Short mmCIF file of C-alpha atoms and ligand atoms in Angstrom, two decimals:
data_model
loop_
_atom_site.label_atom_id
_atom_site.label_comp_id
_atom_site.label_asym_id
_atom_site.label_seq_id
_atom_site.Cartn_x
_atom_site.Cartn_y
_atom_site.Cartn_z
CA MET A 1 14.89 -50.16 35.37
CA THR A 2 17.86 -48.67 33.54
CA THR A 3 18.00 -45.62 35.84
CA SER A 4 18.89 -47.77 38.86
CA ILE A 5 22.25 -48.63 37.30
CA ALA A 6 23.28 -45.00 37.35
CA ARG A 7 22.41 -44.59 41.03
CA PRO A 8 24.49 -45.59 44.04
CA GLN A 9 23.98 -49.26 44.91
CA ALA A 10 23.55 -48.53 48.64
CA ALA A 11 20.26 -46.77 48.01
CA SER A 12 18.45 -49.98 47.14
CA THR A 13 19.52 -51.89 50.28
CA GLU A 14 18.58 -49.26 52.89
CA MET A 15 15.02 -49.69 54.09
CA PRO A 16 13.89 -47.17 56.72
CA PRO A 17 12.68 -48.98 59.86
CA VAL A 18 9.66 -46.77 60.53
CA PRO A 19 6.30 -47.82 59.08
CA LEU A 20 4.21 -45.05 57.58
CA THR A 21 1.21 -44.04 59.67
CA LEU A 22 -1.89 -41.99 59.02
CA GLU A 23 -3.27 -39.74 61.73
CA GLY A 24 -6.91 -38.75 62.20
CA TYR A 25 -8.88 -37.31 65.10
CA GLY A 26 -7.14 -36.32 68.29
CA VAL A 27 -8.58 -38.35 71.16
CA LEU A 28 -8.89 -37.48 74.83
CA HIS A 29 -10.10 -39.96 77.45
CA GLN A 30 -11.10 -38.41 80.78
CA MET A 31 -11.67 -40.71 83.74
CA LEU A 32 -13.54 -38.91 86.49
CA ARG A 33 -14.49 -39.73 90.05
CA PHE A 34 -17.74 -38.23 91.26
CA ARG A 35 -17.61 -36.67 94.73
CA TRP A 36 -20.82 -38.26 96.00
CA SER A 37 -20.39 -37.03 99.57
CA ALA A 38 -20.11 -33.38 98.47
CA TRP A 39 -22.97 -33.74 95.99
CA ARG A 40 -25.49 -35.45 98.25
CA PRO A 41 -26.18 -32.46 100.60
CA LEU A 42 -26.93 -30.04 97.70
CA ARG A 43 -30.47 -28.70 97.37
CA PRO A 44 -32.45 -30.32 94.50
CA SER A 45 -32.50 -26.99 92.61
CA GLN A 46 -28.70 -26.74 92.80
CA LYS A 47 -28.36 -30.28 91.52
CA THR A 48 -30.80 -29.62 88.69
CA GLU A 49 -28.94 -26.49 87.61
CA ALA A 50 -25.58 -28.24 87.64
CA ILE A 51 -26.95 -31.19 85.66
CA HIS A 52 -28.70 -28.97 83.12
CA GLU A 53 -25.58 -27.01 82.44
CA ALA A 54 -23.35 -30.09 82.11
CA SER A 55 -25.81 -32.15 80.09
CA GLY A 56 -26.31 -29.21 77.71
CA LEU A 57 -22.60 -29.26 77.04
CA LEU A 58 -22.58 -33.03 76.64
CA ALA A 59 -25.55 -32.91 74.25
CA LYS A 60 -23.68 -30.47 72.04
CA TRP A 61 -20.52 -32.56 72.13
CA GLU A 62 -22.32 -35.83 71.51
CA GLN A 63 -23.90 -34.45 68.34
CA ASN A 64 -20.92 -32.43 67.15
CA ALA A 65 -20.59 -32.80 63.37
CA ASN A 66 -16.82 -32.58 63.38
CA GLY A 67 -15.76 -35.10 66.02
CA GLN A 68 -18.05 -36.41 68.72
CA SER A 69 -17.86 -37.14 72.45
CA ALA A 70 -19.38 -39.94 74.48
CA LEU A 71 -20.23 -40.46 78.14
CA PHE A 72 -19.69 -43.82 79.87
CA SER A 73 -20.56 -44.96 83.35
CA MET A 74 -17.48 -46.81 84.58
CA LEU A 75 -17.27 -50.09 86.46
CA GLY A 76 -14.93 -50.42 89.40
CA HIS A 77 -12.82 -48.04 91.44
CA LYS A 78 -10.91 -46.42 88.57
CA GLY A 79 -13.56 -43.76 88.15
CA ASP A 80 -17.29 -43.14 87.94
CA LEU A 81 -17.53 -41.47 84.56
CA MET A 82 -15.46 -41.68 81.43
CA LEU A 83 -15.65 -39.09 78.67
CA VAL A 84 -14.19 -39.95 75.28
CA HIS A 85 -13.67 -37.09 72.86
CA PHE A 86 -12.77 -37.23 69.15
CA ARG A 87 -11.74 -33.85 67.71
CA PRO A 88 -9.81 -32.65 64.65
CA SER A 89 -7.19 -30.82 66.75
CA PHE A 90 -5.58 -30.75 70.17
CA ASP A 91 -6.75 -27.12 70.44
CA GLU A 92 -10.35 -28.27 70.36
CA LEU A 93 -9.64 -31.02 72.91
CA ASN A 94 -8.04 -28.41 75.13
CA GLN A 95 -11.04 -26.08 74.72
CA LEU A 96 -13.57 -28.69 75.71
CA GLU A 97 -11.49 -29.70 78.71
CA LEU A 98 -11.59 -26.07 79.84
CA GLN A 99 -15.31 -25.78 79.12
CA LEU A 100 -15.98 -28.75 81.36
CA SER A 101 -13.72 -27.31 84.05
CA ARG A 102 -15.80 -24.13 84.09
CA THR A 103 -19.12 -25.89 84.75
CA ARG A 104 -20.71 -26.08 88.20
CA LEU A 105 -20.69 -29.86 88.01
CA ASN A 106 -16.90 -29.80 87.79
CA GLU A 107 -16.84 -28.96 91.50
CA TYR A 108 -17.86 -32.59 92.02
CA LEU A 109 -15.62 -34.20 89.38
CA GLU A 110 -12.09 -35.35 90.13
CA PRO A 111 -9.90 -36.68 87.35
CA THR A 112 -8.51 -40.10 88.26
CA THR A 113 -6.55 -40.30 85.02
CA SER A 114 -6.71 -39.26 81.40
CA TYR A 115 -5.19 -40.29 78.11
CA LEU A 116 -4.20 -38.21 75.09
CA SER A 117 -3.63 -39.82 71.70
CA VAL A 118 -4.50 -39.60 68.04
CA ILE A 119 -6.31 -42.08 65.82
CA GLU A 120 -3.62 -43.97 63.95
CA LEU A 121 -3.60 -46.37 61.05
CA GLY A 122 -0.36 -48.28 60.70
CA LEU A 123 0.47 -48.98 57.07
CA TYR A 124 2.98 -51.81 57.26
CA GLU A 125 1.83 -53.44 54.04
CA SER A 126 1.82 -50.37 51.84
CA THR A 127 4.97 -49.07 53.53
CA LEU A 128 6.89 -52.18 52.47
CA LYS A 129 5.53 -51.90 48.95
CA ALA A 130 6.41 -48.20 48.70
CA TYR A 131 9.90 -48.60 50.21
CA LYS A 132 10.68 -51.54 47.93
CA THR A 133 9.43 -49.82 44.79
CA LEU A 134 11.45 -46.71 45.56
CA ALA A 135 14.57 -48.72 46.32
CA GLU A 136 14.17 -50.64 43.05
CA ARG A 137 13.94 -47.37 41.23
CA GLY A 138 17.22 -46.41 42.90
CA ILE A 139 15.69 -43.53 44.82
CA GLU A 140 17.68 -42.99 47.97
CA ALA A 141 15.78 -43.05 51.26
CA HIS A 142 15.07 -39.56 52.65
CA SER A 143 16.18 -37.82 49.45
CA GLU A 144 13.92 -35.04 48.15
CA GLU A 145 12.48 -37.32 45.47
CA TRP A 146 11.87 -40.08 48.02
CA LYS A 147 10.07 -37.68 50.37
CA ARG A 148 7.85 -36.44 47.51
CA GLU A 149 6.91 -39.99 46.55
CA ILE A 150 6.20 -40.94 50.17
CA GLU A 151 4.09 -37.83 50.66
CA GLN A 152 2.01 -38.84 47.65
CA THR A 153 1.56 -42.36 49.01
CA ILE A 154 0.42 -40.92 52.34
CA ALA A 155 -1.97 -38.44 50.69
CA ARG A 156 -3.54 -41.21 48.58
CA GLN A 157 -3.97 -43.51 51.58
CA LYS A 158 -5.31 -40.72 53.75
CA GLU A 159 -8.04 -39.98 51.24
CA ALA A 160 -8.97 -43.66 50.97
CA MET A 161 -8.97 -44.14 54.76
CA ARG A 162 -10.83 -40.95 55.66
CA PRO A 163 -13.83 -42.72 57.29
CA ARG A 164 -11.52 -44.76 59.52
CA LEU A 165 -9.36 -41.77 60.47
CA PHE A 166 -12.33 -39.55 61.27
CA PRO A 167 -14.96 -42.02 62.50
CA GLU A 168 -18.25 -41.33 64.20
CA MET A 169 -18.32 -42.32 67.84
CA PRO A 170 -19.26 -46.04 67.84
CA LYS A 171 -22.76 -46.57 69.22
CA HIS A 172 -22.08 -49.85 71.05
CA ARG A 173 -23.16 -50.21 74.65
CA TYR A 174 -19.76 -51.08 76.17
CA ILE A 175 -16.26 -49.67 75.91
CA CYS A 176 -12.96 -51.24 76.92
CA PHE A 177 -9.97 -48.91 76.85
CA TYR A 178 -6.35 -49.68 77.70
CA PRO A 179 -2.95 -48.27 76.87
CA MET A 180 -0.10 -50.50 75.72
CA ASP A 181 3.53 -50.69 74.64
CA ARG A 182 5.56 -52.92 72.43
CA ARG A 183 8.31 -54.60 74.44
CA ARG A 184 11.82 -53.18 74.33
CA GLY A 185 13.58 -55.75 76.51
CA GLU A 186 17.17 -56.94 76.34
CA GLU A 187 16.19 -60.21 74.69
CA LYS A 188 13.03 -59.28 72.88
CA ASN A 189 12.84 -55.86 71.33
CA TRP A 190 10.10 -54.96 68.85
CA TYR A 191 12.01 -51.90 67.69
CA THR A 192 15.08 -53.86 66.60
CA LEU A 193 13.11 -56.36 64.47
CA PRO A 194 13.44 -55.84 60.72
CA ILE A 195 10.44 -54.04 59.23
CA GLU A 196 9.54 -57.10 57.12
CA GLU A 197 9.24 -59.24 60.27
CA ARG A 198 7.11 -56.62 62.04
CA ALA A 199 4.91 -56.38 58.94
CA ARG A 200 4.44 -60.15 58.93
CA GLN A 201 3.44 -60.22 62.60
CA MET A 202 1.09 -57.27 62.21
CA SER A 203 -0.55 -58.97 59.25
CA ASP A 204 -1.19 -62.08 61.40
CA HIS A 205 -2.53 -59.79 64.13
CA GLY A 206 -4.96 -58.24 61.65
CA LEU A 207 -6.20 -61.70 60.60
CA VAL A 208 -7.07 -62.64 64.19
CA GLY A 209 -8.73 -59.27 64.71
CA ARG A 210 -10.81 -59.47 61.56
CA ARG A 211 -12.55 -62.60 62.83
CA TYR A 212 -14.24 -60.32 65.36
CA ALA A 213 -15.16 -57.71 62.76
CA GLY A 214 -18.94 -57.85 63.26
CA GLU A 215 -18.84 -58.02 67.06
CA VAL A 216 -16.21 -55.50 68.01
CA LYS A 217 -15.21 -52.10 66.75
CA GLN A 218 -11.55 -51.36 67.41
CA ILE A 219 -9.95 -47.94 67.29
CA ILE A 220 -6.18 -47.77 67.64
CA THR A 221 -4.73 -44.47 68.74
CA GLY A 222 -1.04 -43.61 68.79
CA SER A 223 0.34 -41.76 71.79
CA MET A 224 4.12 -41.62 71.40
CA GLY A 225 5.12 -38.16 72.51
CA PHE A 226 1.64 -37.47 73.93
CA ASP A 227 1.15 -39.83 76.83
CA ASP A 228 2.88 -42.48 78.95
CA TRP A 229 2.31 -45.49 76.73
CA GLU A 230 2.80 -45.99 73.01
CA TRP A 231 -0.77 -46.81 71.97
CA GLY A 232 -4.29 -46.60 73.31
CA VAL A 233 -6.70 -49.37 72.33
CA ASP A 234 -10.44 -48.67 72.33
CA LEU A 235 -12.77 -51.59 71.84
CA PHE A 236 -16.54 -51.10 71.52
CA ALA A 237 -19.06 -53.95 71.68
CA ASP A 238 -22.65 -54.70 72.62
CA ASP A 239 -21.57 -57.75 74.61
CA PRO A 240 -18.69 -57.15 77.03
CA MET A 241 -17.69 -60.84 77.00
CA VAL A 242 -16.41 -60.25 73.48
CA PHE A 243 -13.62 -58.09 74.97
CA LYS A 244 -12.44 -61.01 77.07
CA LYS A 245 -12.61 -63.48 74.20
CA LEU A 246 -10.83 -61.22 71.71
CA ILE A 247 -8.11 -60.15 74.12
CA TYR A 248 -7.56 -63.75 75.27
CA GLU A 249 -7.26 -64.96 71.70
CA MET A 250 -4.86 -62.12 70.86
CA ARG A 251 -2.58 -63.13 73.75
CA PHE A 252 -1.65 -66.24 71.72
CA ASP A 253 -0.90 -64.25 68.62
CA GLU A 254 2.87 -63.74 68.24
CA VAL A 255 2.94 -59.97 68.38
CA SER A 256 0.90 -59.90 71.60
CA ALA A 257 2.45 -63.04 73.14
CA VAL A 258 6.00 -61.76 72.76
CA TYR A 259 5.83 -57.99 72.46
CA ALA A 260 2.69 -56.63 74.13
CA GLN A 261 2.77 -54.84 77.48
CA PHE A 262 -0.44 -53.51 78.93
CA GLY A 263 -1.52 -50.67 81.17
CA HIS A 264 -4.72 -50.53 83.18
CA PHE A 265 -8.03 -51.55 81.64
CA TYR A 266 -11.06 -49.26 81.84
CA VAL A 267 -14.56 -50.57 81.14
CA GLY A 268 -17.72 -48.49 80.90
CA VAL A 269 -21.38 -48.59 79.88
CA ARG A 270 -22.52 -46.01 77.35
CA ARG A 271 -24.90 -43.30 78.61
CA SER A 272 -26.50 -40.53 76.66
CA TRP A 273 -26.21 -36.91 77.86
CA CYS A 274 -29.90 -37.05 78.81
CA GLU A 275 -29.18 -39.83 81.31
CA LEU A 276 -26.70 -37.77 83.32
CA GLY A 277 -29.37 -36.71 85.83
CA LYS A 278 -30.46 -40.29 86.25
CA LEU A 279 -26.87 -41.40 86.86
CA LEU A 280 -26.21 -38.78 89.50
CA ASN A 281 -29.61 -38.49 91.20
CA GLY A 282 -31.11 -41.88 90.48
CA GLN A 283 -33.91 -40.14 88.57
CA ASN A 284 -34.32 -37.87 85.55
CA SER A 285 -34.04 -34.16 86.27
O1 76R B 301 -6.46 -54.84 58.88
C1 76R B 301 -6.48 -53.62 59.06
O2 76R B 301 -6.89 -52.80 58.24
C2 76R B 301 -5.99 -53.11 60.32
C3 76R B 301 -4.95 -54.02 60.79
C4 76R B 301 -4.58 -53.65 62.18
C5 76R B 301 -3.53 -52.84 62.60
C6 76R B 301 -2.53 -52.09 61.75
C7 76R B 301 -5.27 -54.12 63.35
C8 76R B 301 -6.40 -54.93 63.33
N1 76R B 301 -4.63 -53.62 64.45
C9 76R B 301 -3.57 -52.84 64.03
C10 76R B 301 -2.68 -52.14 64.83
MN1 76R B 301 -5.02 -54.12 66.39
N2 76R B 301 -5.48 -54.52 68.27
C11 76R B 301 -4.65 -54.32 69.35
C12 76R B 301 -5.23 -54.95 70.49
O3 76R B 301 -4.92 -57.10 73.47
C13 76R B 301 -3.94 -57.23 72.69
O4 76R B 301 -3.25 -58.27 72.66
C14 76R B 301 -3.56 -56.11 71.82
C15 76R B 301 -4.59 -55.00 71.83
C16 76R B 301 -6.44 -55.51 70.09
C17 76R B 301 -7.42 -56.26 70.96
C18 76R B 301 -6.57 -55.23 68.70
C19 76R B 301 -7.67 -55.63 67.95
N3 76R B 301 -3.38 -53.06 66.98
C20 76R B 301 -2.59 -52.27 66.19
C21 76R B 301 -1.60 -51.62 67.02
C22 76R B 301 -0.52 -50.66 66.52
C23 76R B 301 0.77 -51.42 66.47
C24 76R B 301 1.74 -50.98 65.44
O5 76R B 301 1.37 -50.28 64.49
O6 76R B 301 2.92 -51.38 65.59
C25 76R B 301 -1.82 -52.06 68.30
C26 76R B 301 -1.05 -51.65 69.54
C27 76R B 301 -2.93 -52.96 68.27
C28 76R B 301 -3.46 -53.62 69.36
N4 76R B 301 -6.69 -55.14 65.72
C29 76R B 301 -7.14 -55.29 64.44
C30 76R B 301 -7.70 -55.57 66.57
C31 76R B 301 -8.82 -56.00 65.77
C32 76R B 301 -10.14 -56.51 66.32
C33 76R B 301 -8.46 -55.82 64.46
C34 76R B 301 -9.29 -56.11 63.22
C35 76R B 301 -10.10 -54.86 62.98
C36 76R B 301 -10.88 -54.93 61.71
O7 76R B 301 -10.34 -55.38 60.70
O8 76R B 301 -12.05 -54.50 61.77
#
């Protein structure tokens, strides 16, 4: 308390605008079109070999201890297959992309799109607390002491949040993935709102979301600097109608109603590596 008197007054009024975030697994979504017309004329033995090689790779990835992958059969024209990979580093994501490219099956796979991001937990609530406490103690934002304190806050949170930053691949039957931005319009601009106001809206957002806790698993990934939108949203559920209900309800929530802008939506049905042959040939092989 007494120390704040000795410090410059300005320090206590400056609150950095950026919320603290925690980063976990790197995430790559690959949307792939299958070249049915090139595949169909292959001899059965060629098909079997290609499927064995690719499903061997998928089996390994699906069971990987340190970040898993999942295969989805996509609905609609945006692709036939979607692969979702969680890995501790971009190097590993890059390696598995290359491994897939080197398979025989890759001859028949065409990327329709992809998305690179990293699992992100936004810490609005604890950010506000930490910034306020530091300001009250008269510690100037971005000073060495401030950075040390913030680093400690992040390290503590990261330890506590480890299971959410490095999750297992959800086992639900359906996935819904879409990228999104927060609006930066002339009238409405998320990035010019005071941090307290953004924290309030995010807290309301969390309350709506938590009502769906048992039915939907949500994984938010951040993609600023990595891909064309600011976030990627992955929802996993055993009933796809839950996606519609949750997303509809969220549209009325202030932060979505006023500030959300959406990219394309991708929906898929989960398939195990051992079902790849069935997907491509209509039978197990
Ligand atoms: O409470 C918590 O621990 C987490 C709170 C939380 C954050 C920080 C949370 C909860 N989300 C957060 C961040 Mn979310 N979320 C979306 C969408 O369709 C739309 O309108 C928006 C897309 C859905 C459906 C959704 C669902 N969320 C974010 C961010 C980062 C923004 C930032 O940091 O500025 C985005 C872009 C975003 C978007 N959110 C939840 C859900 C659900 C279901 C929850 C509750 C999860 C749970 O508690 O299990």
